[in-house]
Amino acid sequence: MKANEIRRRFLQYFQGDGHEAVSSGSLIPANDPTLFFTNAGMVPFKDVFTGREKRDYSRAVSVQKCLRVSGKHNDLENVGHTARHHTLFEMLGNFSFGDYFKEHAIHMAWRFLTEDLGIDKDRLWVTVFEDDDEAHALWAKVPGVDPSKIQRLGEKDNFWSMGDTGPCGPCSEIFFDHGPEHGEEGGPATESDRYVEIWNLVFMQFDRSADGTKNPLPRPSIDTGMGLERVAAVMQGVYNNYDTDIFQELMGKAAQIAGVT
């Protein structure tokens, strides 16, 4: 399945669930002095999450272009060293602004991956924040989820924030197992490159102030992000994102112009 088809299916799936399709925002955030670049799909909705902005919809879906070359989410040191990191990438995301919360987000994500895309359930792992008993219990009830493949991880891995301040909350990540040829067994907790995170479900509950205080948001919300390039690798049966159609066509054209094969 090519990247264009994945984009189309993602948008269509969530539009069918009442989500407003929103175009990708600028790579340079408007009226946000805390960021140089848009580094996540939720950036255009930041003021909606905090309650400072109102829109005429409570659910949204987007495919946002992101750039991670500065600040908290800086992938520069990983680019070229892994098969999955990029500076510029596309993030598929669905969002709830005080509408649905953990349970619906979990079920929608699992159904999209396993039913709409047809990914093998046995190759998926889930992580939750170590103190989030609610998320763990919800995942354990999802049909097809193996409870032994749900792992609890700490704040470094499963508590998300866009920057030092702003909306944040515990998160739950979905990983794809690329197989024993790429590392040891044991799931994402091993930090093996065998297990690649493909989707992060952020349960937005707090607004962190400059002094570190986490103030409850007026309406708990959902912010998810799934890397298009990583999902394309899964759907095209390759390990390295650069082997997907997203990059192969660009690289092939560059090679043709340069006169190399």
XYZ file of C-alpha atoms in Angstrom:
261
model
C 0.000 0.000 0.000
C 1.544 3.287 -1.127
C 1.778 6.383 1.059
C -0.947 8.259 -0.820
C -3.382 5.437 -0.119
C -2.450 5.381 3.589
C -3.097 9.126 3.825
C -6.426 8.769 2.063
C -7.589 5.861 4.217
C -6.576 7.595 7.444
C -8.486 10.773 6.657
C -11.517 8.864 5.396
C -11.576 6.575 8.449
C -11.744 9.406 10.946
C -14.029 11.573 8.854
C -16.429 8.644 9.051
C -16.248 9.007 12.836
C -17.248 12.678 12.763
C -13.778 14.233 12.597
C -13.252 17.489 10.698
C -10.468 17.120 8.120
C -8.005 19.989 8.672
C -5.224 20.881 6.214
C -1.582 20.773 7.286
C -0.517 23.990 8.997
C 2.604 26.013 8.273
C 5.992 24.658 9.352
C 6.464 27.984 11.146
C 3.847 28.225 13.929
C 1.736 31.370 14.020
C 1.721 33.431 17.223
C 3.734 30.881 19.215
C 7.031 32.169 20.652
C 7.791 28.806 22.310
C 8.549 27.001 19.030
C 10.775 27.643 16.018
C 8.998 25.036 13.904
C 5.865 22.901 13.924
C 7.192 19.706 15.511
C 3.972 17.751 16.023
C 0.507 17.406 14.578
C -1.101 19.067 17.577
C 0.763 22.383 17.232
C -1.944 24.061 15.091
C -4.467 23.082 17.795
C -2.435 24.173 20.824
C -4.757 27.029 21.817
C -7.795 24.812 21.293
C -6.445 22.328 23.843
C -5.808 25.073 26.415
C -9.236 26.628 25.856
C -7.909 29.942 24.528
C -9.385 29.278 21.082
C -12.808 27.939 20.115
C -13.627 26.147 16.870
C -16.897 24.898 15.463
C -15.868 21.248 15.764
C -14.756 19.042 18.655
C -13.019 16.314 16.619
C -10.336 16.783 13.972
C -8.069 14.713 11.720
C -5.010 15.911 9.817
C -1.820 14.933 8.030
C 0.635 17.517 9.348
C 4.097 18.252 7.978
C 6.542 18.394 10.914
C 10.134 19.540 11.327
C 12.260 18.332 14.248
C 15.561 20.164 14.210
C 15.413 22.134 17.466
C 13.999 22.154 20.972
C 12.678 19.223 23.001
C 11.711 17.143 19.969
C 14.997 17.211 18.058
C 15.738 14.186 15.890
C 18.895 15.502 14.198
C 21.236 13.218 16.129
C 19.217 10.146 15.099
C 18.907 10.908 11.387
C 21.160 8.603 9.415
C 21.782 6.343 12.414
C 18.373 4.650 12.464
C 15.972 3.375 9.834
C 13.080 5.468 11.132
C 14.088 9.049 12.056
C 13.762 12.111 9.836
C 13.997 15.859 10.251
C 10.971 16.500 8.006
C 8.127 13.994 8.113
C 4.347 13.711 7.952
C 2.292 12.997 11.048
C -1.142 11.425 10.777
C -3.245 12.543 13.721
C -6.724 12.489 15.190
C -7.780 14.905 17.902
C -10.554 15.317 20.427
C -11.150 18.681 22.091
C -13.087 17.695 25.188
C -15.156 15.176 23.227
C -14.009 11.546 23.555
C -11.105 10.401 25.707
C -8.967 7.309 26.283
C -11.347 4.462 25.521
C -12.562 5.720 22.150
C -9.061 6.773 21.051
C -7.689 3.319 21.886
C -10.434 1.435 20.066
C -10.275 3.679 16.983
C -6.501 3.270 16.695
C -6.577 -0.507 17.091
C -9.373 -0.939 14.557
C -7.649 1.258 11.974
C -4.381 -0.655 12.214
C -5.765 -4.177 12.374
C -8.944 -3.907 10.296
C -8.553 -1.033 7.844
C -4.831 -1.556 7.202
C -4.899 -5.268 8.039
C -1.741 -5.317 10.180
C -1.179 -8.611 12.010
C -2.312 -8.230 15.642
C 0.434 -10.586 16.786
C 3.095 -8.125 15.629
C 1.757 -5.192 17.650
C 2.855 -4.196 21.148
C 1.452 -1.476 23.412
C 3.076 0.684 26.071
C 1.366 2.828 28.723
C 2.617 5.305 31.313
C 3.669 3.405 34.430
C 0.990 4.999 36.646
C -1.842 4.910 34.100
C -3.870 1.979 35.368
C -6.907 3.182 33.431
C -5.169 2.974 30.045
C -3.709 -0.435 30.893
C -7.153 -1.781 31.805
C -8.723 -0.348 28.648
C -6.100 -1.931 26.396
C -6.466 -5.286 28.137
C -10.174 -5.325 27.223
C -9.645 -4.671 23.503
C -10.402 -7.811 21.443
C -7.212 -9.151 19.904
C -4.817 -7.428 22.287
C -2.517 -9.855 24.099
C -2.221 -8.577 27.712
C 1.343 -9.917 27.842
C 2.219 -7.428 25.104
C 1.195 -4.386 27.145
C 4.185 -2.842 28.911
C 4.433 -0.008 31.441
C 7.184 2.559 30.862
C 8.278 5.695 32.695
C 7.911 9.415 32.065
C 10.754 9.530 29.530
C 8.841 7.241 27.174
C 5.179 7.596 28.042
C 4.506 11.112 29.239
C 4.273 13.569 26.359
C 4.717 17.322 26.172
C 5.274 19.570 23.172
C 7.855 21.667 25.001
C 8.842 22.776 28.499
C 5.448 24.458 28.844
C 1.999 23.880 27.403
C -0.420 20.955 27.020
C 0.851 17.552 28.161
C -0.246 14.218 29.531
C 0.381 10.463 29.797
C 0.499 8.587 26.532
C 0.155 5.118 25.090
C 2.321 3.992 22.187
C 1.740 1.246 19.625
C 4.815 -0.583 18.315
C 5.335 -2.886 15.339
C 7.593 -5.908 15.714
C 9.824 -6.105 12.626
C 11.049 -9.582 13.577
C 13.983 -11.399 15.232
C 16.409 -10.468 12.455
C 16.303 -6.915 13.787
C 16.946 -7.506 17.484
C 16.210 -9.309 20.711
C 12.843 -10.397 22.027
C 11.088 -8.718 24.926
C 9.036 -5.893 23.486
C 9.580 -2.112 23.453
C 10.953 -2.143 27.011
C 14.165 -3.658 25.609
C 14.674 -0.485 23.493
C 15.615 -2.809 20.646
C 15.352 -1.390 17.124
C 13.296 -4.474 16.361
C 10.265 -2.696 17.852
C 9.364 0.544 16.091
C 6.817 2.980 17.499
C 4.234 3.734 14.840
C 1.506 5.582 16.769
C 1.440 7.657 19.942
C -1.883 8.290 21.682
C -1.529 11.258 24.010
C -4.129 11.679 26.718
C -3.977 15.458 27.102
C -4.887 16.246 30.695
C -2.610 19.096 31.835
C -1.232 22.505 30.897
C 2.311 22.769 32.299
C 3.386 26.240 33.434
C 6.915 27.678 33.457
C 7.462 26.582 37.076
C 6.604 22.977 36.208
C 3.124 22.969 37.700
C 0.719 20.701 35.804
C -2.664 22.405 35.816
C -5.662 20.280 34.769
C -7.018 21.246 31.366
C -10.628 22.441 31.334
C -11.557 19.484 29.132
C -9.369 16.347 28.905
C -8.570 15.757 25.252
C -6.888 13.444 22.768
C -3.847 14.127 20.584
C -2.454 11.290 18.487
C 0.454 11.119 16.080
C 1.394 8.335 13.668
C 4.413 8.689 11.398
C 3.413 8.198 7.778
C 6.885 7.034 6.819
C 6.940 4.364 9.534
C 3.501 3.025 8.682
C 4.421 2.983 5.001
C 7.418 0.772 5.862
C 5.117 -1.663 7.673
C 2.588 -1.713 4.844
C 5.266 -2.164 2.181
C 7.067 -4.943 4.036
C 10.372 -3.129 4.519
C 12.369 -2.249 7.618
C 14.004 0.964 6.455
C 11.774 3.989 5.813
C 14.065 4.965 2.934
C 13.006 1.793 1.103
C 9.383 2.989 0.864
C 7.817 4.655 -2.159
C 8.000 8.006 -0.319
C 11.778 8.087 -0.700
C 12.496 5.651 -3.514
C 10.831 7.830 -6.141
C 12.736 10.912 -4.949
C 16.018 9.046 -4.756
C 15.464 7.487 -8.165
C 14.844 10.888 -9.742
C 17.908 12.336 -8.027
C 20.020 9.430 -9.308
C 18.681 9.963 -12.829
C 19.565 13.666 -12.739
C 23.011 12.884 -11.329
C 23.575 10.202 -13.959
C 24.163 7.370 -11.497
C 22.439 4.037 -11.068
